[in-house]
């Protein structure tokens, strides 16, 4: 084979690799651009229809009103926000301790064989449809809580909140366990060398060293809880109720309407297009979007602020 033919083959091979790399570059760029386009389209759609809502309803009364009765054109979003926050706080009380404890066990105590079984089993909870969680809360959890002596209505925020907390446990445990497993073994060995027990190493060294990922898992899980729909619709009820700060258990033990439940009600009601009740779901959706967006920004800030880098 002549030198010219060899050079031609090499040149063709290099040109082919360059063409493939350019194809991969633009393909990956298209995927990234698509996600940005979809997010932007959602925001624009919500904003356009929310503006139509605020042309008919005063924005100040919407954000400061304490009553929500869409059938009477009374749109005060605070009862929906407070019900959403109640569900989020109670679900955090359920999910954060259990999820963190599960993460510590999987990372520090469980053997490789046990971990290979328990972690996938725990993450199965994340794959269960939320409508199943809602059914379990309504049919089983509420009667159990009533049998335990709690005076609950059939639809109540307590059952919904507990079930939402159970649903987000895998998110807390999985992300936290990944963060803990990334802590170098040299830190653990240093603790053992100083005479620390496994529990002291876990709580005094591993968790502080992985606090960035652990806190991020909390915020991401709570963002998921804020946006939960089917559980709160099926088990929480559809009656908007303003938070009574003097007796918060009254809100927990009775039905309540979260922001997502109000959006479902607006979609499934007899409201026709162009009415304030119809456009209200876009105003609620935009408000909910900014709440979750702010929490995700906070998660990123925490991850950057407390990130530990190891060589």
XYZ file of C-alpha atoms in Angstrom:
311
model
C 0.000 0.000 0.000
C 1.355 3.378 -0.960
C 2.035 6.211 1.428
C -0.603 8.354 -0.269
C -3.332 5.746 0.276
C -2.354 5.353 3.937
C -2.511 9.125 4.432
C -5.883 9.219 2.716
C -7.216 6.462 4.992
C -5.953 8.245 8.110
C -7.405 11.548 6.935
C -10.766 9.930 6.239
C -10.749 8.246 9.635
C -9.960 11.507 11.420
C -12.633 13.376 9.447
C -15.166 10.674 10.343
C -14.363 10.921 14.044
C -14.639 14.697 13.924
C -18.026 14.429 12.207
C -19.237 11.957 14.851
C -18.047 14.217 17.669
C -19.881 17.155 16.127
C -23.007 15.014 15.847
C -22.759 13.983 19.503
C -22.113 17.594 20.495
C -25.241 18.898 18.795
C -27.315 15.933 19.920
C -26.415 16.493 23.566
C -26.882 20.244 23.133
C -30.347 19.581 21.717
C -31.272 17.476 24.753
C -30.073 20.195 27.122
C -31.830 22.906 25.128
C -35.042 20.860 25.109
C -35.171 20.771 28.899
C -34.655 24.530 29.078
C -37.313 25.058 26.388
C -39.859 22.880 28.200
C -39.239 24.658 31.515
C -39.459 28.058 29.886
C -42.649 27.095 28.050
C -44.278 25.990 31.294
C -43.361 29.247 33.014
C -44.594 31.346 30.087
C -47.865 29.414 29.887
C -48.487 29.800 33.617
C -47.552 33.480 33.525
C -49.822 34.324 30.569
C -52.888 32.685 32.083
C -52.028 34.013 35.560
C -52.010 37.532 34.124
C -55.493 36.837 32.749
C -56.552 35.812 36.253
C -55.115 38.928 37.892
C -56.958 41.100 35.391
C -60.166 39.839 36.976
C -59.015 39.380 40.585
C -56.993 41.838 42.638
C -53.481 40.472 43.222
C -53.276 41.900 46.740
C -56.499 40.187 47.811
C -55.248 36.962 46.215
C -51.965 36.879 48.126
C -53.334 38.218 51.427
C -56.874 36.831 51.487
C -57.798 34.312 54.178
C -60.775 32.728 52.417
C -60.878 30.529 49.344
C -64.250 29.752 47.858
C -63.894 29.598 44.094
C -67.610 29.022 43.520
C -68.288 32.425 45.119
C -65.341 34.120 43.396
C -63.474 34.456 46.682
C -59.814 33.871 46.004
C -57.500 34.198 48.987
C -54.536 31.868 48.592
C -53.343 31.888 52.224
C -55.567 28.941 53.332
C -54.113 26.880 50.514
C -50.547 27.912 51.347
C -50.952 27.144 55.051
C -52.468 23.728 54.334
C -49.564 22.990 51.987
C -47.076 24.043 54.658
C -48.816 21.868 57.272
C -48.498 18.837 55.020
C -44.862 19.697 54.297
C -43.889 20.177 57.956
C -45.590 17.000 59.199
C -44.193 14.949 56.322
C -40.726 16.311 57.173
C -41.180 15.219 60.796
C -41.926 11.725 59.493
C -39.409 11.440 56.661
C -36.280 13.225 57.878
C -35.540 11.177 61.044
C -36.477 7.841 59.457
C -34.732 8.585 56.168
C -31.554 9.815 57.868
C -31.450 6.838 60.226
C -31.923 4.473 57.286
C -29.114 6.234 55.411
C -26.756 5.931 58.403
C -27.535 2.231 58.745
C -27.033 1.512 55.046
C -23.816 3.519 54.902
C -22.167 2.581 58.197
C -23.729 -0.537 59.696
C -25.096 -2.739 56.925
C -22.919 -5.310 55.214
C -22.579 -5.259 51.448
C -24.987 -8.164 51.147
C -27.609 -6.562 53.366
C -27.193 -3.207 51.616
C -27.683 -4.796 48.206
C -31.079 -6.049 49.374
C -32.311 -3.247 51.631
C -31.484 -0.242 49.460
C -33.382 -1.435 46.364
C -36.244 -2.556 48.610
C -36.424 0.886 50.204
C -36.325 2.619 46.846
C -39.296 0.556 45.692
C -41.381 2.929 47.817
C -40.523 5.703 45.353
C -42.010 3.650 42.514
C -45.411 3.089 44.120
C -48.082 5.269 42.437
C -49.198 8.113 44.659
C -52.834 7.178 44.140
C -52.052 3.944 46.013
C -50.620 5.953 48.903
C -53.770 8.070 48.929
C -55.955 4.981 49.018
C -53.942 3.491 51.890
C -54.185 6.747 53.847
C -57.945 6.975 53.403
C -58.901 3.326 53.872
C -56.322 2.107 56.399
C -54.321 4.886 58.057
C -57.260 7.083 59.085
C -59.172 4.173 60.740
C -55.976 3.121 62.558
C -55.447 6.644 63.877
C -59.092 6.784 64.947
C -58.680 3.458 66.755
C -55.659 4.964 68.525
C -57.953 7.614 70.018
C -57.512 10.572 67.651
C -60.711 12.371 66.737
C -60.206 12.624 62.996
C -62.610 13.400 60.223
C -62.736 10.943 57.354
C -60.727 13.428 55.293
C -57.920 15.011 57.300
C -54.494 16.526 56.774
C -52.787 14.325 59.381
C -53.253 11.070 57.468
C -52.309 12.754 54.212
C -49.190 14.287 55.767
C -48.005 11.009 57.302
C -48.439 9.203 53.995
C -46.611 11.950 52.092
C -43.791 11.582 54.625
C -43.641 7.835 53.986
C -43.558 8.510 50.255
C -40.514 10.809 50.425
C -38.465 8.607 52.785
C -36.648 6.929 49.850
C -35.554 10.311 48.493
C -34.074 11.319 51.846
C -32.414 7.971 52.527
C -31.037 7.359 49.041
C -29.453 10.780 48.492
C -28.178 10.944 52.076
C -26.689 7.456 51.849
C -24.884 8.379 48.631
C -23.457 11.464 50.330
C -22.341 9.467 53.381
C -20.775 6.737 51.269
C -18.707 9.394 49.487
C -16.959 10.334 52.749
C -13.379 8.957 52.617
C -12.659 5.950 54.818
C -9.569 7.750 56.119
C -11.842 10.024 58.192
C -13.581 7.023 59.718
C -10.263 5.326 60.445
C -8.992 8.479 62.137
C -12.036 8.441 64.404
C -11.600 4.777 65.250
C -7.926 5.433 65.912
C -8.918 7.996 68.545
C -11.112 5.424 70.274
C -14.500 6.528 68.924
C -17.320 4.009 68.626
C -19.143 3.349 65.358
C -22.079 5.458 66.527
C -19.764 8.351 67.434
C -18.011 8.100 64.076
C -21.362 8.016 62.266
C -22.869 10.996 64.060
C -19.731 13.015 64.769
C -17.709 12.509 61.595
C -19.693 11.007 58.712
C -22.837 13.110 58.989
C -20.996 16.455 59.423
C -18.679 15.568 56.530
C -21.654 14.786 54.268
C -23.940 17.551 55.555
C -24.126 19.214 52.136
C -25.705 16.190 50.480
C -27.853 15.402 53.505
C -29.377 18.881 53.671
C -29.886 18.880 49.910
C -31.816 15.620 50.211
C -34.057 17.211 52.834
C -34.885 20.211 50.665
C -35.430 18.175 47.512
C -37.699 15.781 49.406
C -39.717 18.665 50.850
C -40.016 20.198 47.389
C -41.502 16.887 46.303
C -43.880 16.944 49.263
C -45.069 20.466 48.438
C -46.035 19.392 44.932
C -47.765 16.147 45.918
C -51.303 15.915 44.546
C -53.112 12.578 44.667
C -52.464 11.782 48.329
C -53.745 15.127 49.584
C -56.709 15.049 47.198
C -57.820 11.575 48.250
C -57.025 11.727 51.978
C -56.823 15.435 52.828
C -60.130 16.635 51.479
C -61.124 19.651 49.421
C -62.291 22.158 52.027
C -60.053 25.221 52.263
C -59.399 26.118 55.887
C -57.236 28.952 57.217
C -54.646 27.966 59.805
C -55.772 28.603 63.376
C -52.523 29.447 65.163
C -54.210 29.046 68.550
C -55.291 25.486 67.730
C -53.248 24.044 64.878
C -54.469 20.524 65.612
C -57.904 21.597 64.413
C -56.420 21.949 60.945
C -54.565 18.645 61.202
C -57.565 16.621 62.349
C -59.982 18.125 59.815
C -60.050 18.324 56.060
C -57.966 20.897 54.282
C -57.220 21.961 50.751
C -53.653 22.310 49.556
C -52.535 24.280 46.532
C -52.358 21.202 44.320
C -55.782 20.020 45.492
C -57.248 23.420 44.609
C -55.758 23.109 41.125
C -57.357 19.677 40.714
C -60.683 21.096 41.875
C -60.449 23.919 39.333
C -59.770 21.430 36.546
C -62.522 18.965 37.490
C -65.199 21.557 38.331
C -67.788 22.956 35.947
C -65.820 26.173 35.519
C -65.708 27.318 31.910
C -62.740 28.869 30.179
C -62.335 32.585 30.740
C -63.793 32.603 34.256
C -61.733 33.522 37.332
C -62.254 30.029 38.746
C -60.742 28.502 35.614
C -57.756 30.851 35.556
C -57.173 30.452 39.295
C -55.352 27.156 38.764
C -52.702 28.976 36.732
C -52.219 31.605 39.426
C -51.876 28.864 42.046
C -49.541 26.920 39.793
C -47.305 29.945 39.257
C -47.194 30.594 43.002
C -46.340 26.953 43.680
C -43.672 27.035 40.973
C -41.872 29.956 42.580
C -42.041 28.307 46.022
C -40.449 25.078 44.764
C -37.998 27.030 42.593
C -36.862 28.994 45.640
C -36.397 25.759 47.601
C -34.302 24.254 44.810
C -32.154 27.385 44.703
C -31.727 27.092 48.456
C -30.689 23.468 48.012
C -28.036 24.455 45.489
C -26.760 27.229 47.763
C -26.483 24.814 50.681
C -24.706 22.253 48.521
C -22.150 24.839 47.424
C -21.762 26.409 50.858
C -21.155 23.199 52.811
C -19.554 21.023 50.146
C -16.472 19.187 51.333
C -13.789 18.331 48.783
C -11.426 15.459 49.471
C -8.296 14.458 47.646
